[in-house]
Amino acid sequence: MVIGRLHLSHFLKLTLAFVLVLTGLELSANTATGSWTSFDFEGSKVHFYRPQKSKRANSQKALMINLHGCAQKGSVLKDHGNWETAADENQVYIAIPEVPDGGVYAGCWDYYGLGHKRDRGHNQFILKLIDHIKGLYAVNPHQIYLSGLSSGGGLAMVQACLAPEVIAGVGLNAAPSVGSMASDITSTKLSVSEIKRNCLSLAQNKSSHLQTQVAAVIFGDNDFIVDTDYNRRNAQALAELYGSDKEESFDLSTLPGTRLEGRGTLYKKADQKLVSLIENNGLGHNWPAGSGIGFGPFVNSKSVNFP
């Protein structure tokens, strides 16, 4: 069965790290949209998007879990995150949970430190949510992704390290690094080698599965909340963990969105695309919806279309 990097087209188009012609992707010509519903899961509300039906309606679909940031609600990303078109085109389920129990530190997801376990806290919640959705829908077990803003991105990175055999890829938006603390957000204290070591310490005997992941990292040059160096170091650390041996630039002007100034870096191994890094000019500490319409706390629609 083809897994991981060979399904990169699904993930990179979903997170819109860049637009490249890749194989293995069948788009639907139907322009109708899917539908949002919601359900309660272990005391938290989960917003859930089912994509429009296609000719392959009975086939397995990818799953993207999108995590909001601190002082933000999942409903904001549901209403203004601009997920629908990407989900319909790629036949992907979107799940946007509200942080359990109001979160920590003003509604943040718990990405802090290195004491993470799969059977406790927010890590357990996400893994159980994945299993719950898999029990209800035909989810491709090799195409389960996480994305998030700020603390949501921080937890997405933790989960990618903690359960790499479950998580096929991540979309990190202004995300603190694995092992960082709340007091570290304005100035990163972690080197690339420390981030790698922290990730491997969480992966333990599952570390070989890191070689099957992909990642897209995006941040704005106007982010004055989370140190922008986190993004560069996260991208480089993941690229090295994934086995990248080549780095090249790409042009943001080819991407969908409504503000496409900035810089793009692609990390590769031979012809395999592993990690993308986007610095989007004019973007602050915001989810880059790129739709040109709508608004919400910590969402910027004048940006690259990250979904």
PDB file of C-alpha atoms in Angstrom:
ATOM      1  CA  MET A   1       0.000   0.000   0.000  1.00  0.00           C
ATOM      2  CA  VAL A   2       1.326   3.434  -0.902  1.00  0.00           C
ATOM      3  CA  ILE A   3       1.677   5.691   2.114  1.00  0.00           C
ATOM      4  CA  GLY A   4       3.375   8.809   3.426  1.00  0.00           C
ATOM      5  CA  ARG A   5       5.334  10.792   0.892  1.00  0.00           C
ATOM      6  CA  LEU A   6       3.751   9.152  -2.139  1.00  0.00           C
ATOM      7  CA  HIS A   7       0.467  10.746  -1.043  1.00  0.00           C
ATOM      8  CA  LEU A   8       2.123  14.151  -0.739  1.00  0.00           C
ATOM      9  CA  SER A   9      -0.223  15.622  -3.336  1.00  0.00           C
ATOM     10  CA  HIS A  10      -3.192  15.191  -0.987  1.00  0.00           C
ATOM     11  CA  PHE A  11      -1.466  16.848   1.935  1.00  0.00           C
ATOM     12  CA  LEU A  12       0.369  19.681   0.219  1.00  0.00           C
ATOM     13  CA  LYS A  13      -2.665  20.691  -1.793  1.00  0.00           C
ATOM     14  CA  LEU A  14      -4.751  20.483   1.358  1.00  0.00           C
ATOM     15  CA  THR A  15      -2.386  22.735   3.286  1.00  0.00           C
ATOM     16  CA  LEU A  16      -1.452  24.678   0.149  1.00  0.00           C
ATOM     17  CA  ALA A  17       2.213  24.816   0.916  1.00  0.00           C
ATOM     18  CA  PHE A  18       2.770  25.164  -2.794  1.00  0.00           C
ATOM     19  CA  VAL A  19       1.089  24.291  -6.062  1.00  0.00           C
ATOM     20  CA  LEU A  20       2.924  21.634  -7.989  1.00  0.00           C
ATOM     21  CA  VAL A  21       1.666  19.045 -10.406  1.00  0.00           C
ATOM     22  CA  LEU A  22       1.857  15.756  -8.552  1.00  0.00           C
ATOM     23  CA  THR A  23       0.475  12.358  -9.353  1.00  0.00           C
ATOM     24  CA  GLY A  24      -2.158  10.370  -7.541  1.00  0.00           C
ATOM     25  CA  LEU A  25      -4.789  13.088  -7.172  1.00  0.00           C
ATOM     26  CA  GLU A  26      -8.234  12.988  -8.768  1.00  0.00           C
ATOM     27  CA  LEU A  27     -10.217  16.225  -8.591  1.00  0.00           C
ATOM     28  CA  SER A  28     -13.975  16.436  -8.746  1.00  0.00           C
ATOM     29  CA  ALA A  29     -15.612  18.580 -11.421  1.00  0.00           C
ATOM     30  CA  ASN A  30     -18.633  19.135  -9.188  1.00  0.00           C
ATOM     31  CA  THR A  31     -18.593  22.651  -7.707  1.00  0.00           C
ATOM     32  CA  ALA A  32     -21.209  21.931  -5.045  1.00  0.00           C
ATOM     33  CA  THR A  33     -20.015  22.131  -1.480  1.00  0.00           C
ATOM     34  CA  GLY A  34     -20.160  19.602   1.300  1.00  0.00           C
ATOM     35  CA  SER A  35     -21.699  20.261   4.689  1.00  0.00           C
ATOM     36  CA  TRP A  36     -20.703  21.164   8.229  1.00  0.00           C
ATOM     37  CA  THR A  37     -22.149  19.371  11.218  1.00  0.00           C
ATOM     38  CA  SER A  38     -20.995  19.063  14.818  1.00  0.00           C
ATOM     39  CA  PHE A  39     -20.856  16.444  17.515  1.00  0.00           C
ATOM     40  CA  ASP A  40     -19.860  16.248  21.161  1.00  0.00           C
ATOM     41  CA  PHE A  41     -16.791  14.226  22.006  1.00  0.00           C
ATOM     42  CA  GLU A  42     -15.652  13.758  25.594  1.00  0.00           C
ATOM     43  CA  GLY A  43     -17.176  17.061  26.651  1.00  0.00           C
ATOM     44  CA  SER A  44     -15.867  19.070  23.689  1.00  0.00           C
ATOM     45  CA  LYS A  45     -17.634  20.228  20.569  1.00  0.00           C
ATOM     46  CA  VAL A  46     -16.141  19.081  17.272  1.00  0.00           C
ATOM     47  CA  HIS A  47     -17.002  20.861  14.028  1.00  0.00           C
ATOM     48  CA  PHE A  48     -16.965  18.336  11.196  1.00  0.00           C
ATOM     49  CA  TYR A  49     -16.985  18.853   7.443  1.00  0.00           C
ATOM     50  CA  ARG A  50     -18.024  16.140   5.024  1.00  0.00           C
ATOM     51  CA  PRO A  51     -16.881  16.912   1.475  1.00  0.00           C
ATOM     52  CA  GLN A  52     -19.189  16.902  -1.493  1.00  0.00           C
ATOM     53  CA  LYS A  53     -19.880  13.517  -2.995  1.00  0.00           C
ATOM     54  CA  SER A  54     -17.777  12.380  -5.914  1.00  0.00           C
ATOM     55  CA  LYS A  55     -17.683   9.395  -8.222  1.00  0.00           C
ATOM     56  CA  ARG A  56     -15.502   7.792  -5.559  1.00  0.00           C
ATOM     57  CA  ALA A  57     -17.930   8.536  -2.751  1.00  0.00           C
ATOM     58  CA  ASN A  58     -17.505   5.109  -1.191  1.00  0.00           C
ATOM     59  CA  SER A  59     -13.714   5.223  -1.193  1.00  0.00           C
ATOM     60  CA  GLN A  60     -11.630   6.122   1.822  1.00  0.00           C
ATOM     61  CA  LYS A  61     -10.918   9.784   2.395  1.00  0.00           C
ATOM     62  CA  ALA A  62      -8.122  11.651   4.116  1.00  0.00           C
ATOM     63  CA  LEU A  63      -8.736  13.297   7.494  1.00  0.00           C
ATOM     64  CA  MET A  64      -7.443  16.716   8.522  1.00  0.00           C
ATOM     65  CA  ILE A  65      -7.761  17.790  12.154  1.00  0.00           C
ATOM     66  CA  ASN A  66      -7.360  21.554  12.507  1.00  0.00           C
ATOM     67  CA  LEU A  67      -6.487  23.013  15.927  1.00  0.00           C
ATOM     68  CA  HIS A  68      -7.254  26.600  16.893  1.00  0.00           C
ATOM     69  CA  GLY A  69      -4.865  28.886  18.742  1.00  0.00           C
ATOM     70  CA  CYS A  70      -4.973  30.431  22.196  1.00  0.00           C
ATOM     71  CA  ALA A  71      -7.793  32.923  22.824  1.00  0.00           C
ATOM     72  CA  GLN A  72      -9.480  31.559  19.711  1.00  0.00           C
ATOM     73  CA  LYS A  73     -12.358  29.143  19.135  1.00  0.00           C
ATOM     74  CA  GLY A  74     -12.601  26.239  16.740  1.00  0.00           C
ATOM     75  CA  SER A  75     -15.812  27.812  15.442  1.00  0.00           C
ATOM     76  CA  VAL A  76     -13.717  30.718  14.090  1.00  0.00           C
ATOM     77  CA  LEU A  77     -11.684  28.336  11.917  1.00  0.00           C
ATOM     78  CA  LYS A  78     -14.889  26.603  10.877  1.00  0.00           C
ATOM     79  CA  ASP A  79     -16.492  29.880   9.796  1.00  0.00           C
ATOM     80  CA  HIS A  80     -13.451  31.702   8.417  1.00  0.00           C
ATOM     81  CA  GLY A  81     -10.669  29.153   7.917  1.00  0.00           C
ATOM     82  CA  ASN A  82     -11.550  28.578   4.225  1.00  0.00           C
ATOM     83  CA  TRP A  83     -11.394  24.766   4.354  1.00  0.00           C
ATOM     84  CA  GLU A  84     -14.380  23.891   2.175  1.00  0.00           C
ATOM     85  CA  THR A  85     -12.981  24.176  -1.346  1.00  0.00           C
ATOM     86  CA  ALA A  86      -9.782  22.290  -0.532  1.00  0.00           C
ATOM     87  CA  ALA A  87     -11.763  19.588   1.261  1.00  0.00           C
ATOM     88  CA  ASP A  88     -14.220  19.183  -1.619  1.00  0.00           C
ATOM     89  CA  GLU A  89     -11.531  19.032  -4.295  1.00  0.00           C
ATOM     90  CA  ASN A  90      -9.413  16.507  -2.411  1.00  0.00           C
ATOM     91  CA  GLN A  91     -12.227  14.520  -0.736  1.00  0.00           C
ATOM     92  CA  VAL A  92     -10.981  15.186   2.780  1.00  0.00           C
ATOM     93  CA  TYR A  93     -12.845  15.176   6.077  1.00  0.00           C
ATOM     94  CA  ILE A  94     -12.131  18.240   8.238  1.00  0.00           C
ATOM     95  CA  ALA A  95     -12.464  18.046  12.033  1.00  0.00           C
ATOM     96  CA  ILE A  96     -12.035  21.191  14.149  1.00  0.00           C
ATOM     97  CA  PRO A  97     -12.334  20.444  17.872  1.00  0.00           C
ATOM     98  CA  GLU A  98     -12.731  22.961  20.654  1.00  0.00           C
ATOM     99  CA  VAL A  99      -9.953  22.548  23.199  1.00  0.00           C
ATOM    100  CA  PRO A 100     -11.115  20.281  26.080  1.00  0.00           C
ATOM    101  CA  ASP A 101     -11.969  21.898  29.420  1.00  0.00           C
ATOM    102  CA  GLY A 102     -11.216  25.385  28.144  1.00  0.00           C
ATOM    103  CA  GLY A 103      -7.558  24.534  27.598  1.00  0.00           C
ATOM    104  CA  VAL A 104      -4.637  25.896  29.558  1.00  0.00           C
ATOM    105  CA  TYR A 105      -3.274  29.437  29.592  1.00  0.00           C
ATOM    106  CA  ALA A 106      -6.279  31.251  28.109  1.00  0.00           C
ATOM    107  CA  GLY A 107      -7.630  28.395  26.030  1.00  0.00           C
ATOM    108  CA  CYS A 108      -4.329  27.044  24.684  1.00  0.00           C
ATOM    109  CA  TRP A 109      -3.669  23.476  23.627  1.00  0.00           C
ATOM    110  CA  ASP A 110      -1.098  21.798  25.873  1.00  0.00           C
ATOM    111  CA  TYR A 111       2.077  21.565  23.792  1.00  0.00           C
ATOM    112  CA  TYR A 112       4.318  22.536  26.710  1.00  0.00           C
ATOM    113  CA  GLY A 113       7.487  20.729  27.690  1.00  0.00           C
ATOM    114  CA  LEU A 114       8.424  17.104  27.096  1.00  0.00           C
ATOM    115  CA  GLY A 115       6.249  15.220  29.565  1.00  0.00           C
ATOM    116  CA  HIS A 116       3.818  14.147  26.859  1.00  0.00           C
ATOM    117  CA  LYS A 117       2.152  10.734  26.919  1.00  0.00           C
ATOM    118  CA  ARG A 118      -0.196   9.170  24.421  1.00  0.00           C
ATOM    119  CA  ASP A 119      -2.660   8.123  27.135  1.00  0.00           C
ATOM    120  CA  ARG A 120      -3.189  11.432  28.882  1.00  0.00           C
ATOM    121  CA  GLY A 121      -4.279  15.023  28.372  1.00  0.00           C
ATOM    122  CA  HIS A 122      -4.750  16.623  24.987  1.00  0.00           C
ATOM    123  CA  ASN A 123      -2.595  13.989  23.289  1.00  0.00           C
ATOM    124  CA  GLN A 124      -4.989  11.260  24.355  1.00  0.00           C
ATOM    125  CA  PHE A 125      -7.952  13.412  23.320  1.00  0.00           C
ATOM    126  CA  ILE A 126      -6.655  13.854  19.759  1.00  0.00           C
ATOM    127  CA  LEU A 127      -5.728  10.193  19.296  1.00  0.00           C
ATOM    128  CA  LYS A 128      -9.104   9.057  20.638  1.00  0.00           C
ATOM    129  CA  LEU A 129     -10.853  11.583  18.386  1.00  0.00           C
ATOM    130  CA  ILE A 130      -9.045  10.106  15.384  1.00  0.00           C
ATOM    131  CA  ASP A 131     -10.195   6.618  16.350  1.00  0.00           C
ATOM    132  CA  HIS A 132     -13.737   7.888  16.903  1.00  0.00           C
ATOM    133  CA  ILE A 133     -13.927   9.452  13.428  1.00  0.00           C
ATOM    134  CA  LYS A 134     -12.384   6.347  11.852  1.00  0.00           C
ATOM    135  CA  GLY A 135     -15.176   4.340  13.469  1.00  0.00           C
ATOM    136  CA  LEU A 136     -17.823   6.533  11.846  1.00  0.00           C
ATOM    137  CA  TYR A 137     -16.380   7.249   8.399  1.00  0.00           C
ATOM    138  CA  ALA A 138     -14.205   5.594   5.778  1.00  0.00           C
ATOM    139  CA  VAL A 139     -10.916   7.288   6.671  1.00  0.00           C
ATOM    140  CA  ASN A 140      -7.691   6.288   4.952  1.00  0.00           C
ATOM    141  CA  PRO A 141      -5.455   5.335   7.916  1.00  0.00           C
ATOM    142  CA  HIS A 142      -2.377   6.425   5.960  1.00  0.00           C
ATOM    143  CA  GLN A 143      -3.725   9.930   5.315  1.00  0.00           C
ATOM    144  CA  ILE A 144      -4.389  11.428   8.737  1.00  0.00           C
ATOM    145  CA  TYR A 145      -3.071  14.959   9.157  1.00  0.00           C
ATOM    146  CA  LEU A 146      -2.941  17.685  11.789  1.00  0.00           C
ATOM    147  CA  SER A 147      -2.703  21.425  11.333  1.00  0.00           C
ATOM    148  CA  GLY A 148      -2.933  24.328  13.715  1.00  0.00           C
ATOM    149  CA  LEU A 149      -2.215  27.909  14.653  1.00  0.00           C
ATOM    150  CA  SER A 150       0.083  28.821  17.544  1.00  0.00           C
ATOM    151  CA  SER A 151      -0.598  26.417  20.442  1.00  0.00           C
ATOM    152  CA  GLY A 152      -2.654  24.310  18.027  1.00  0.00           C
ATOM    153  CA  GLY A 153       0.357  24.075  15.763  1.00  0.00           C
ATOM    154  CA  GLY A 154       2.537  23.309  18.759  1.00  0.00           C
ATOM    155  CA  LEU A 155       0.330  20.359  19.705  1.00  0.00           C
ATOM    156  CA  ALA A 156       0.202  19.216  16.065  1.00  0.00           C
ATOM    157  CA  MET A 157       4.003  19.018  16.078  1.00  0.00           C
ATOM    158  CA  VAL A 158       3.997  17.187  19.414  1.00  0.00           C
ATOM    159  CA  GLN A 159       1.518  14.658  18.032  1.00  0.00           C
ATOM    160  CA  ALA A 160       3.576  14.157  14.872  1.00  0.00           C
ATOM    161  CA  CYS A 161       6.559  13.244  17.061  1.00  0.00           C
ATOM    162  CA  LEU A 162       4.596  11.294  19.663  1.00  0.00           C
ATOM    163  CA  ALA A 163       2.530   9.195  17.221  1.00  0.00           C
ATOM    164  CA  PRO A 164       4.331   9.262  13.857  1.00  0.00           C
ATOM    165  CA  GLU A 165       2.785   5.953  12.811  1.00  0.00           C
ATOM    166  CA  VAL A 166      -0.638   7.660  13.040  1.00  0.00           C
ATOM    167  CA  ILE A 167       0.097  11.160  11.742  1.00  0.00           C
ATOM    168  CA  ALA A 168       1.105  11.307   8.063  1.00  0.00           C
ATOM    169  CA  GLY A 169       1.850  15.018   8.031  1.00  0.00           C
ATOM    170  CA  VAL A 170       1.419  18.381   9.700  1.00  0.00           C
ATOM    171  CA  GLY A 171       0.630  21.963   8.760  1.00  0.00           C
ATOM    172  CA  LEU A 172       2.315  24.274  11.272  1.00  0.00           C
ATOM    173  CA  ASN A 173       1.248  27.921  11.471  1.00  0.00           C
ATOM    174  CA  ALA A 174       3.302  30.092  13.857  1.00  0.00           C
ATOM    175  CA  ALA A 175       3.894  27.013  16.007  1.00  0.00           C
ATOM    176  CA  PRO A 176       6.235  26.852  19.003  1.00  0.00           C
ATOM    177  CA  SER A 177       8.706  23.973  18.889  1.00  0.00           C
ATOM    178  CA  VAL A 178       8.553  20.622  20.658  1.00  0.00           C
ATOM    179  CA  GLY A 179       9.890  21.097  24.181  1.00  0.00           C
ATOM    180  CA  SER A 180       9.164  24.828  24.465  1.00  0.00           C
ATOM    181  CA  MET A 181       7.279  26.445  27.329  1.00  0.00           C
ATOM    182  CA  ALA A 182       4.708  29.243  27.568  1.00  0.00           C
ATOM    183  CA  SER A 183       7.384  31.674  28.718  1.00  0.00           C
ATOM    184  CA  ASP A 184       9.469  30.948  25.610  1.00  0.00           C
ATOM    185  CA  ILE A 185       7.080  32.148  22.890  1.00  0.00           C
ATOM    186  CA  THR A 186       8.708  35.542  22.269  1.00  0.00           C
ATOM    187  CA  SER A 187      12.241  34.145  21.987  1.00  0.00           C
ATOM    188  CA  THR A 188      13.097  30.589  21.083  1.00  0.00           C
ATOM    189  CA  LYS A 189      15.700  28.901  23.250  1.00  0.00           C
ATOM    190  CA  LEU A 190      15.818  25.683  21.243  1.00  0.00           C
ATOM    191  CA  SER A 191      18.324  24.912  18.506  1.00  0.00           C
ATOM    192  CA  VAL A 192      17.515  22.751  15.499  1.00  0.00           C
ATOM    193  CA  SER A 193      19.464  19.865  17.023  1.00  0.00           C
ATOM    194  CA  GLU A 194      17.531  20.196  20.301  1.00  0.00           C
ATOM    195  CA  ILE A 195      14.194  20.200  18.465  1.00  0.00           C
ATOM    196  CA  LYS A 196      15.224  17.034  16.628  1.00  0.00           C
ATOM    197  CA  ARG A 197      16.338  15.387  19.857  1.00  0.00           C
ATOM    198  CA  ASN A 198      13.075  16.349  21.590  1.00  0.00           C
ATOM    199  CA  CYS A 199      11.028  14.915  18.738  1.00  0.00           C
ATOM    200  CA  LEU A 200      12.952  11.649  18.763  1.00  0.00           C
ATOM    201  CA  SER A 201      12.559  11.372  22.537  1.00  0.00           C
ATOM    202  CA  LEU A 202       8.777  11.490  22.108  1.00  0.00           C
ATOM    203  CA  ALA A 203       8.769   9.083  19.167  1.00  0.00           C
ATOM    204  CA  GLN A 204      10.929   6.484  20.942  1.00  0.00           C
ATOM    205  CA  ASN A 205      10.597   3.152  19.131  1.00  0.00           C
ATOM    206  CA  LYS A 206       8.241   4.685  16.541  1.00  0.00           C
ATOM    207  CA  SER A 207      10.899   7.073  15.204  1.00  0.00           C
ATOM    208  CA  SER A 208      11.297   5.208  11.898  1.00  0.00           C
ATOM    209  CA  HIS A 209       7.781   6.364  10.962  1.00  0.00           C
ATOM    210  CA  LEU A 210       9.030   9.940  10.856  1.00  0.00           C
ATOM    211  CA  GLN A 211      10.573   8.973   7.524  1.00  0.00           C
ATOM    212  CA  THR A 212       7.053   8.691   6.044  1.00  0.00           C
ATOM    213  CA  GLN A 213       5.791  12.124   7.109  1.00  0.00           C
ATOM    214  CA  VAL A 214       5.542  15.435   5.267  1.00  0.00           C
ATOM    215  CA  ALA A 215       5.155  18.954   6.657  1.00  0.00           C
ATOM    216  CA  ALA A 216       4.123  22.459   5.610  1.00  0.00           C
ATOM    217  CA  VAL A 217       5.189  25.423   7.765  1.00  0.00           C
ATOM    218  CA  ILE A 218       3.850  28.957   7.357  1.00  0.00           C
ATOM    219  CA  PHE A 219       4.271  32.212   9.277  1.00  0.00           C
ATOM    220  CA  GLY A 220       3.970  35.953   8.777  1.00  0.00           C
ATOM    221  CA  ASP A 221       6.636  38.621   8.902  1.00  0.00           C
ATOM    222  CA  ASN A 222       4.289  40.699  11.106  1.00  0.00           C
ATOM    223  CA  ASP A 223       3.994  38.072  13.854  1.00  0.00           C
ATOM    224  CA  PHE A 224       4.943  39.763  17.116  1.00  0.00           C
ATOM    225  CA  ILE A 225       3.503  37.076  19.420  1.00  0.00           C
ATOM    226  CA  VAL A 226       5.466  33.918  18.575  1.00  0.00           C
ATOM    227  CA  ASP A 227       9.130  34.244  17.627  1.00  0.00           C
ATOM    228  CA  THR A 228       9.327  33.705  13.863  1.00  0.00           C
ATOM    229  CA  ASP A 229      12.566  31.725  14.306  1.00  0.00           C
ATOM    230  CA  TYR A 230      10.456  28.838  15.615  1.00  0.00           C
ATOM    231  CA  ASN A 231       9.070  28.336  12.115  1.00  0.00           C
ATOM    232  CA  ARG A 232      12.445  28.253  10.409  1.00  0.00           C
ATOM    233  CA  ARG A 233      13.897  25.895  12.995  1.00  0.00           C
ATOM    234  CA  ASN A 234      10.838  23.629  12.977  1.00  0.00           C
ATOM    235  CA  ALA A 235      11.020  23.309   9.203  1.00  0.00           C
ATOM    236  CA  GLN A 236      14.728  22.578   9.237  1.00  0.00           C
ATOM    237  CA  ALA A 237      14.466  20.091  12.117  1.00  0.00           C
ATOM    238  CA  LEU A 238      11.645  18.164  10.441  1.00  0.00           C
ATOM    239  CA  ALA A 239      13.466  18.221   7.112  1.00  0.00           C
ATOM    240  CA  GLU A 240      16.529  16.662   8.727  1.00  0.00           C
ATOM    241  CA  LEU A 241      14.422  14.075  10.557  1.00  0.00           C
ATOM    242  CA  TYR A 242      12.737  13.195   7.268  1.00  0.00           C
ATOM    243  CA  GLY A 243      16.077  12.781   5.507  1.00  0.00           C
ATOM    244  CA  SER A 244      16.178  15.899   3.329  1.00  0.00           C
ATOM    245  CA  ASP A 245      19.382  16.421   1.367  1.00  0.00           C
ATOM    246  CA  LYS A 246      18.353  19.327  -0.849  1.00  0.00           C
ATOM    247  CA  GLU A 247      16.965  22.831  -0.304  1.00  0.00           C
ATOM    248  CA  GLU A 248      15.510  25.115  -2.962  1.00  0.00           C
ATOM    249  CA  SER A 249      13.404  28.254  -3.230  1.00  0.00           C
ATOM    250  CA  PHE A 250       9.960  28.526  -4.788  1.00  0.00           C
ATOM    251  CA  ASP A 251       7.852  31.478  -5.859  1.00  0.00           C
ATOM    252  CA  LEU A 252       4.826  32.338  -3.734  1.00  0.00           C
ATOM    253  CA  SER A 253       3.192  34.122  -6.677  1.00  0.00           C
ATOM    254  CA  THR A 254       2.155  30.726  -8.072  1.00  0.00           C
ATOM    255  CA  LEU A 255       0.072  29.950  -4.973  1.00  0.00           C
ATOM    256  CA  PRO A 256      -3.648  30.587  -4.494  1.00  0.00           C
ATOM    257  CA  GLY A 257      -4.496  33.401  -2.118  1.00  0.00           C
ATOM    258  CA  THR A 258      -4.957  37.142  -1.921  1.00  0.00           C
ATOM    259  CA  ARG A 259      -1.512  38.306  -0.753  1.00  0.00           C
ATOM    260  CA  LEU A 260       1.363  36.306  -2.191  1.00  0.00           C
ATOM    261  CA  GLU A 261       4.458  38.298  -1.296  1.00  0.00           C
ATOM    262  CA  GLY A 262       7.187  36.566   0.653  1.00  0.00           C
ATOM    263  CA  ARG A 263       9.609  33.676   0.452  1.00  0.00           C
ATOM    264  CA  GLY A 264       9.201  29.951  -0.016  1.00  0.00           C
ATOM    265  CA  THR A 265      11.677  27.190   0.762  1.00  0.00           C
ATOM    266  CA  LEU A 266      11.269  23.550  -0.206  1.00  0.00           C
ATOM    267  CA  TYR A 267      13.219  20.717   1.410  1.00  0.00           C
ATOM    268  CA  LYS A 268      13.566  17.591  -0.715  1.00  0.00           C
ATOM    269  CA  LYS A 269      15.216  14.209  -0.893  1.00  0.00           C
ATOM    270  CA  ALA A 270      15.969  13.431  -4.521  1.00  0.00           C
ATOM    271  CA  ASP A 271      12.621  14.122  -6.215  1.00  0.00           C
ATOM    272  CA  GLN A 272      10.526  13.685  -3.062  1.00  0.00           C
ATOM    273  CA  LYS A 273       9.004  16.838  -1.586  1.00  0.00           C
ATOM    274  CA  LEU A 274       9.277  16.646   2.189  1.00  0.00           C
ATOM    275  CA  VAL A 275       8.855  20.030   3.864  1.00  0.00           C
ATOM    276  CA  SER A 276       7.784  23.464   2.700  1.00  0.00           C
ATOM    277  CA  LEU A 277       8.405  26.739   4.543  1.00  0.00           C
ATOM    278  CA  ILE A 278       6.468  29.908   3.673  1.00  0.00           C
ATOM    279  CA  GLU A 279       7.156  33.390   5.035  1.00  0.00           C
ATOM    280  CA  ASN A 280       4.099  35.402   3.992  1.00  0.00           C
ATOM    281  CA  ASN A 281       4.613  39.164   3.970  1.00  0.00           C
ATOM    282  CA  GLY A 282       1.896  41.139   5.730  1.00  0.00           C
ATOM    283  CA  LEU A 283       0.635  38.170   7.733  1.00  0.00           C
ATOM    284  CA  GLY A 284       0.595  38.557  11.505  1.00  0.00           C
ATOM    285  CA  HIS A 285      -0.139  35.968  14.173  1.00  0.00           C
ATOM    286  CA  ASN A 286      -3.061  34.692  12.143  1.00  0.00           C
ATOM    287  CA  TRP A 287      -4.489  31.677  10.391  1.00  0.00           C
ATOM    288  CA  PRO A 288      -3.780  32.378   6.660  1.00  0.00           C
ATOM    289  CA  ALA A 289      -7.214  31.782   5.112  1.00  0.00           C
ATOM    290  CA  GLY A 290      -6.365  33.465   1.809  1.00  0.00           C
ATOM    291  CA  SER A 291     -10.022  33.818   0.817  1.00  0.00           C
ATOM    292  CA  GLY A 292     -10.084  37.599   0.618  1.00  0.00           C
ATOM    293  CA  ILE A 293     -13.384  37.603   2.529  1.00  0.00           C
ATOM    294  CA  GLY A 294     -14.529  37.111   6.086  1.00  0.00           C
ATOM    295  CA  PHE A 295     -12.826  37.877   9.348  1.00  0.00           C
ATOM    296  CA  GLY A 296     -12.356  36.463  12.812  1.00  0.00           C
ATOM    297  CA  PRO A 297      -9.986  36.519  15.781  1.00  0.00           C
ATOM    298  CA  PHE A 298      -6.475  35.591  14.623  1.00  0.00           C
ATOM    299  CA  VAL A 299      -7.569  34.949  11.029  1.00  0.00           C
ATOM    300  CA  ASN A 300      -6.242  36.881   8.038  1.00  0.00           C
ATOM    301  CA  SER A 301      -8.000  36.429   4.698  1.00  0.00           C
ATOM    302  CA  LYS A 302      -5.399  38.605   2.908  1.00  0.00           C
ATOM    303  CA  SER A 303      -2.753  35.940   2.720  1.00  0.00           C
ATOM    304  CA  VAL A 304      -1.619  32.730   1.081  1.00  0.00           C
ATOM    305  CA  ASN A 305      -4.506  30.258   1.016  1.00  0.00           C
ATOM    306  CA  PHE A 306      -3.004  27.755   3.447  1.00  0.00           C
ATOM    307  CA  PRO A 307      -5.923  25.296   3.401  1.00  0.00           C
TER     308      PRO A 307
END
